[in-house]
Coordinates of C-alpha atoms in Angstrom, one line a residue:
P1 CA -11.0 20.8 -24.9
V2 CA -10.4 24.5 -26.0
L3 CA -8.7 25.1 -22.6
T4 CA -4.8 25.1 -22.5
V5 CA -2.9 22.8 -20.3
R6 CA -2.2 25.6 -18.0
E7 CA -5.9 27.0 -17.7
T8 CA -7.0 23.4 -17.1
F9 CA -4.6 23.1 -14.2
E10 CA -5.3 26.6 -12.8
F11 CA -9.1 25.9 -12.8
A12 CA -8.6 22.3 -10.8
R13 CA -6.3 24.2 -8.4
R14 CA -8.9 27.0 -7.9
C15 CA -11.6 24.5 -7.3
T16 CA -9.9 23.4 -3.9
A17 CA -8.1 26.7 -3.0
S18 CA -9.5 28.7 -0.2
D19 CA -10.8 32.1 -0.8
D20 CA -7.3 33.9 0.4
T21 CA -5.3 31.8 -2.1
S22 CA -3.0 34.2 -4.0
E23 CA -2.9 33.7 -7.7
A24 CA 1.1 33.5 -7.2
T25 CA 0.3 30.7 -5.0
I26 CA -1.6 29.2 -7.4
K27 CA 0.7 29.6 -10.5
T28 CA 3.5 28.2 -8.4
D29 CA 1.8 25.2 -7.7
V30 CA 0.6 24.6 -11.5
D31 CA 4.1 25.4 -12.8
S32 CA 5.7 23.1 -10.3
L33 CA 3.3 20.2 -11.3
M34 CA 3.7 20.7 -14.8
R35 CA 7.5 20.3 -14.8
I36 CA 6.8 17.2 -12.7
L37 CA 4.4 15.7 -15.1
G38 CA 6.5 16.8 -18.1
L39 CA 3.8 19.2 -19.3
D40 CA 5.7 22.3 -19.2
H41 CA 6.5 22.4 -22.9
V42 CA 3.0 22.2 -23.9
A43 CA 1.6 24.5 -21.1
D44 CA -0.1 27.1 -23.6
T45 CA -1.4 24.1 -25.9
V46 CA -5.0 23.5 -25.9
V47 CA -5.8 20.1 -24.4
G48 CA -8.1 19.3 -27.7
D49 CA -10.4 16.5 -28.5
E50 CA -11.5 14.4 -31.8
N51 CA -12.6 17.8 -33.4
L52 CA -9.6 20.0 -32.3
R53 CA -6.1 19.1 -32.7
G54 CA -4.1 19.1 -29.2
I55 CA -1.6 17.4 -26.9
S56 CA -1.1 13.9 -27.5
G57 CA -3.0 11.0 -26.0
G58 CA 0.0 10.3 -23.4
Q59 CA -0.1 14.1 -22.4
K60 CA -4.0 14.3 -22.0
R61 CA -3.8 11.2 -19.7
R62 CA -1.1 13.1 -17.6
V63 CA -3.3 16.4 -17.5
T64 CA -6.3 13.9 -15.7
V65 CA -3.4 12.6 -13.4
G66 CA -2.5 16.4 -12.8
E67 CA -6.0 17.6 -12.4
M68 CA -6.6 15.2 -9.3
M69 CA -3.0 16.0 -7.8
L70 CA -3.8 19.5 -7.3
D71 CA -6.7 18.5 -4.9
R72 CA -4.6 19.7 -1.6
L73 CA -7.1 18.3 0.3
S74 CA -6.8 14.7 -1.1
K75 CA -4.3 12.6 0.4
F76 CA -4.9 9.4 -2.2
C77 CA -6.0 9.0 -5.4
M78 CA -7.8 5.8 -7.0
M79 CA -6.8 5.3 -11.0
E80 CA -8.0 2.2 -12.7
N81 CA -6.3 0.9 -16.0
I82 CA -4.8 4.3 -16.6
T83 CA -2.4 3.0 -19.2
D84 CA -4.9 1.5 -21.5
G85 CA -4.4 2.4 -25.1
L86 CA -0.9 4.2 -24.5
S87 CA 2.1 3.2 -26.2
S88 CA 5.0 1.3 -23.8
N89 CA 7.0 4.6 -23.7
D90 CA 3.7 6.7 -22.7
S91 CA 2.7 4.3 -20.1
N92 CA 6.0 4.3 -18.3
K93 CA 6.6 7.9 -18.5
L94 CA 3.0 8.3 -17.0
I95 CA 3.7 5.7 -14.0
Q96 CA 7.2 7.7 -13.3
D97 CA 5.6 10.9 -13.6
L98 CA 2.7 9.8 -11.2
A99 CA 5.1 8.4 -8.8
D100 CA 7.2 11.3 -8.7
G101 CA 4.2 13.6 -8.2
C102 CA 3.1 11.5 -5.2
R103 CA 6.4 11.7 -3.5
K104 CA 6.4 15.6 -3.8
N105 CA 3.1 16.2 -2.6
G106 CA 2.9 13.8 0.3
M107 CA 0.0 11.7 -1.7
S108 CA -0.8 8.0 -2.3
A109 CA -2.1 6.5 -5.5
F110 CA -3.9 3.2 -5.8
V111 CA -3.6 2.2 -9.4
S112 CA -4.9 -1.2 -11.0
L113 CA -3.1 -1.9 -14.3
L114 CA -3.8 -4.8 -16.9
Q115 CA -0.7 -6.9 -17.7
P116 CA 2.1 -4.3 -16.8
S117 CA 5.5 -4.7 -17.9
D118 CA 8.3 -5.4 -15.1
E119 CA 9.7 -1.9 -15.8
M120 CA 6.4 -0.5 -14.9
V121 CA 5.7 -2.9 -11.9
E122 CA 9.0 -1.8 -10.5
K123 CA 8.2 2.1 -10.5
F124 CA 5.8 1.0 -7.4
D125 CA 6.6 1.0 -3.9
K126 CA 4.1 -1.7 -3.0
L127 CA 1.9 -4.4 -4.9
L128 CA -1.2 -5.7 -3.7
I129 CA -2.6 -8.7 -5.3
L130 CA -6.0 -10.2 -5.0
S131 CA -7.4 -13.6 -5.2
S132 CA -10.0 -14.6 -7.9
G133 CA -12.7 -14.1 -4.8
G134 CA -11.4 -10.7 -4.0
D135 CA -9.1 -11.7 -0.9
M136 CA -5.7 -10.4 -0.3
L137 CA -3.0 -12.9 -1.3
Y138 CA -0.2 -10.5 -1.1
F139 CA 0.8 -6.8 -0.1
G140 CA 4.4 -6.0 0.0
S141 CA 7.3 -5.0 -2.3
C142 CA 8.0 -5.7 -5.9
D143 CA 10.9 -7.5 -5.4
R144 CA 11.0 -10.4 -7.7
D145 CA 12.9 -12.8 -5.3
L146 CA 10.5 -12.1 -2.8
L147 CA 7.6 -12.9 -5.0
R148 CA 9.2 -15.9 -6.1
S149 CA 9.2 -17.3 -2.5
I150 CA 5.6 -16.8 -2.2
F151 CA 4.0 -17.2 -5.3
L152 CA 6.1 -20.4 -6.5
S153 CA 5.7 -23.7 -5.3
P154 CA 8.6 -25.4 -3.4
D155 CA 7.8 -28.2 -6.1
N156 CA 8.1 -25.9 -9.0
P157 CA 11.0 -23.5 -8.1
D158 CA 11.8 -22.9 -11.9
G159 CA 8.4 -21.9 -12.8
D160 CA 9.1 -18.2 -13.3
K161 CA 9.6 -17.9 -16.9
G162 CA 7.8 -14.6 -17.8
S163 CA 7.1 -11.3 -16.5
I164 CA 6.2 -10.4 -12.8
A165 CA 2.5 -10.1 -13.9
D166 CA 2.7 -13.8 -15.3
L167 CA 4.2 -14.8 -12.1
V168 CA 1.7 -13.4 -9.7
L169 CA -1.5 -14.5 -11.8
Q170 CA -0.4 -17.8 -12.4
A171 CA -2.5 -18.9 -9.4
S172 CA -5.9 -17.5 -11.0
L173 CA -5.7 -20.2 -13.6
D174 CA -6.3 -22.7 -11.0
K175 CA -10.0 -23.2 -10.8
T176 CA -9.9 -25.4 -7.6
G177 CA -8.6 -22.6 -5.6
E178 CA -5.5 -24.8 -3.9
M179 CA -2.8 -22.7 -5.3
E180 CA -4.3 -19.4 -4.0
N181 CA -4.9 -21.1 -0.4
A182 CA -1.3 -22.3 -0.6
I183 CA -0.2 -18.6 -1.7
R184 CA -2.0 -17.0 1.1
Q185 CA -0.6 -19.5 3.7
R186 CA 3.0 -18.7 2.5
F187 CA 2.5 -15.1 2.5
E188 CA 0.8 -15.3 6.0
E189 CA 3.9 -17.2 7.5
S190 CA 6.4 -14.8 5.7
S191 CA 8.3 -11.8 7.4
T192 CA 6.4 -9.4 5.1
A193 CA 3.1 -10.0 6.6
A194 CA 4.7 -10.1 10.1
Q195 CA 6.0 -6.5 9.0
L196 CA 2.5 -5.7 7.5
T197 CA 0.7 -6.7 10.5
A198 CA 3.3 -4.8 12.9
A199 CA 2.8 -1.5 10.8
I200 CA -1.1 -2.1 10.8
S201 CA -1.0 -2.3 14.8
K202 CA 1.1 0.6 15.2
L203 CA -1.0 2.7 13.1
R204 CA -3.8 1.8 15.3
R205 CA -1.9 2.9 18.5
T206 CA -0.8 6.0 17.3
S207 CA -4.0 7.3 15.4
A208 CA -6.7 9.3 17.4
K209 CA -9.2 7.3 19.3
G210 CA -12.2 6.4 17.3
M211 CA -10.8 8.0 13.9
G212 CA -12.1 5.7 10.7
V213 CA -11.5 6.2 7.2
E214 CA -14.3 8.6 6.7
D215 CA -12.1 11.1 8.9
L216 CA -9.4 11.2 6.4
L217 CA -12.3 12.6 3.8
P218 CA -13.3 16.4 3.4
H219 CA -16.4 16.9 4.9
D220 CA -17.0 20.6 3.3
Y221 CA -15.8 22.8 0.6
P222 CA -12.7 24.9 1.6
N223 CA -14.1 27.8 -0.4
S224 CA -17.2 30.0 -0.2
F225 CA -20.1 29.8 -2.8
G226 CA -19.4 33.2 -4.1
Y227 CA -15.8 32.1 -4.9
R228 CA -16.9 28.7 -6.5
F229 CA -19.6 30.8 -8.6
K230 CA -16.6 33.2 -9.5
V231 CA -14.4 30.6 -10.8
I232 CA -17.1 28.5 -12.8
S233 CA -18.3 31.5 -14.3
E234 CA -14.7 32.7 -15.5
R235 CA -14.3 29.2 -16.9
R236 CA -17.8 29.2 -18.7
M237 CA -17.0 32.5 -20.4
K238 CA -13.7 31.4 -21.6
L239 CA -15.6 28.4 -22.9
I240 CA -18.3 30.1 -24.6
G241 CA -15.8 32.8 -26.2
R242 CA -13.5 30.1 -27.6
N243 CA -16.3 28.0 -29.0
A244 CA -16.8 28.6 -32.9
V245 CA -20.4 27.8 -32.8
T246 CA -21.3 30.7 -30.2
W247 CA -19.8 33.5 -32.6
T248 CA -21.7 31.8 -35.8
R249 CA -25.2 31.8 -34.1
I250 CA -24.3 35.7 -33.0
V251 CA -23.4 36.4 -36.7
I252 CA -26.5 34.3 -38.0
A253 CA -28.8 36.3 -35.5
L254 CA -27.6 39.5 -36.7
L255 CA -28.1 38.8 -40.3
F256 CA -31.4 37.6 -39.7
G257 CA -32.3 40.8 -37.7
L258 CA -31.0 42.9 -40.4
V259 CA -33.2 41.1 -43.2
I260 CA -36.5 41.0 -40.9
G261 CA -35.7 44.9 -39.8
S262 CA -35.4 46.0 -43.4
L263 CA -38.7 44.4 -44.4
F264 CA -40.8 46.9 -42.4

């Protein structure tokens, strides 16, 4: 909490940098991401916590997202309920910044949200809806007309009276599972499902033989043990130097030493 936003990002970038990555490259990457996330104006402000005043709650959430996006070895990141506790403006800003950062860095983000607004949903490229049992009911664009054609029964075409979240979650209220089965069938018969199947088939044909999901993950550190030890040591020294308790203990130790030393 005593590190500034810039120092937090620089540490995150160094953790995944190679030994020969220059400081200029690290600084450029950090400055670019801070601009994308709208944090450049608080770059030299401490992050803070409940005992130290720092940046706002929405900005802290963006710092957390930024730390993940500075990993150049990662192609995707997973986030769950990242807008909880934030205002609607901060939530929309966070999702928009996340989308901009992913497009610029060539990454994908998998985000789960609770009752998101339509404005937030429309910022996503794809929408994944799961059944109460965890099966896929829908995967495709966030187009409302398309969602109506799949999630609304032909017998109830006027059932869409709320948000997109309300529209796609109606089926979860049916404990019999009949609505979910009907939605799954309509999706499987749709052109969206056909396009998804074609895209997966093409990916399997063009990918290297035998490649699995585990091959997309890094298997080793990109830097040496000495480099990691140096980066962590520098960060630790900063934390110790900025901790008021550390200096208080030093002063107390000196005073006790003077008092005890004067007795003999």
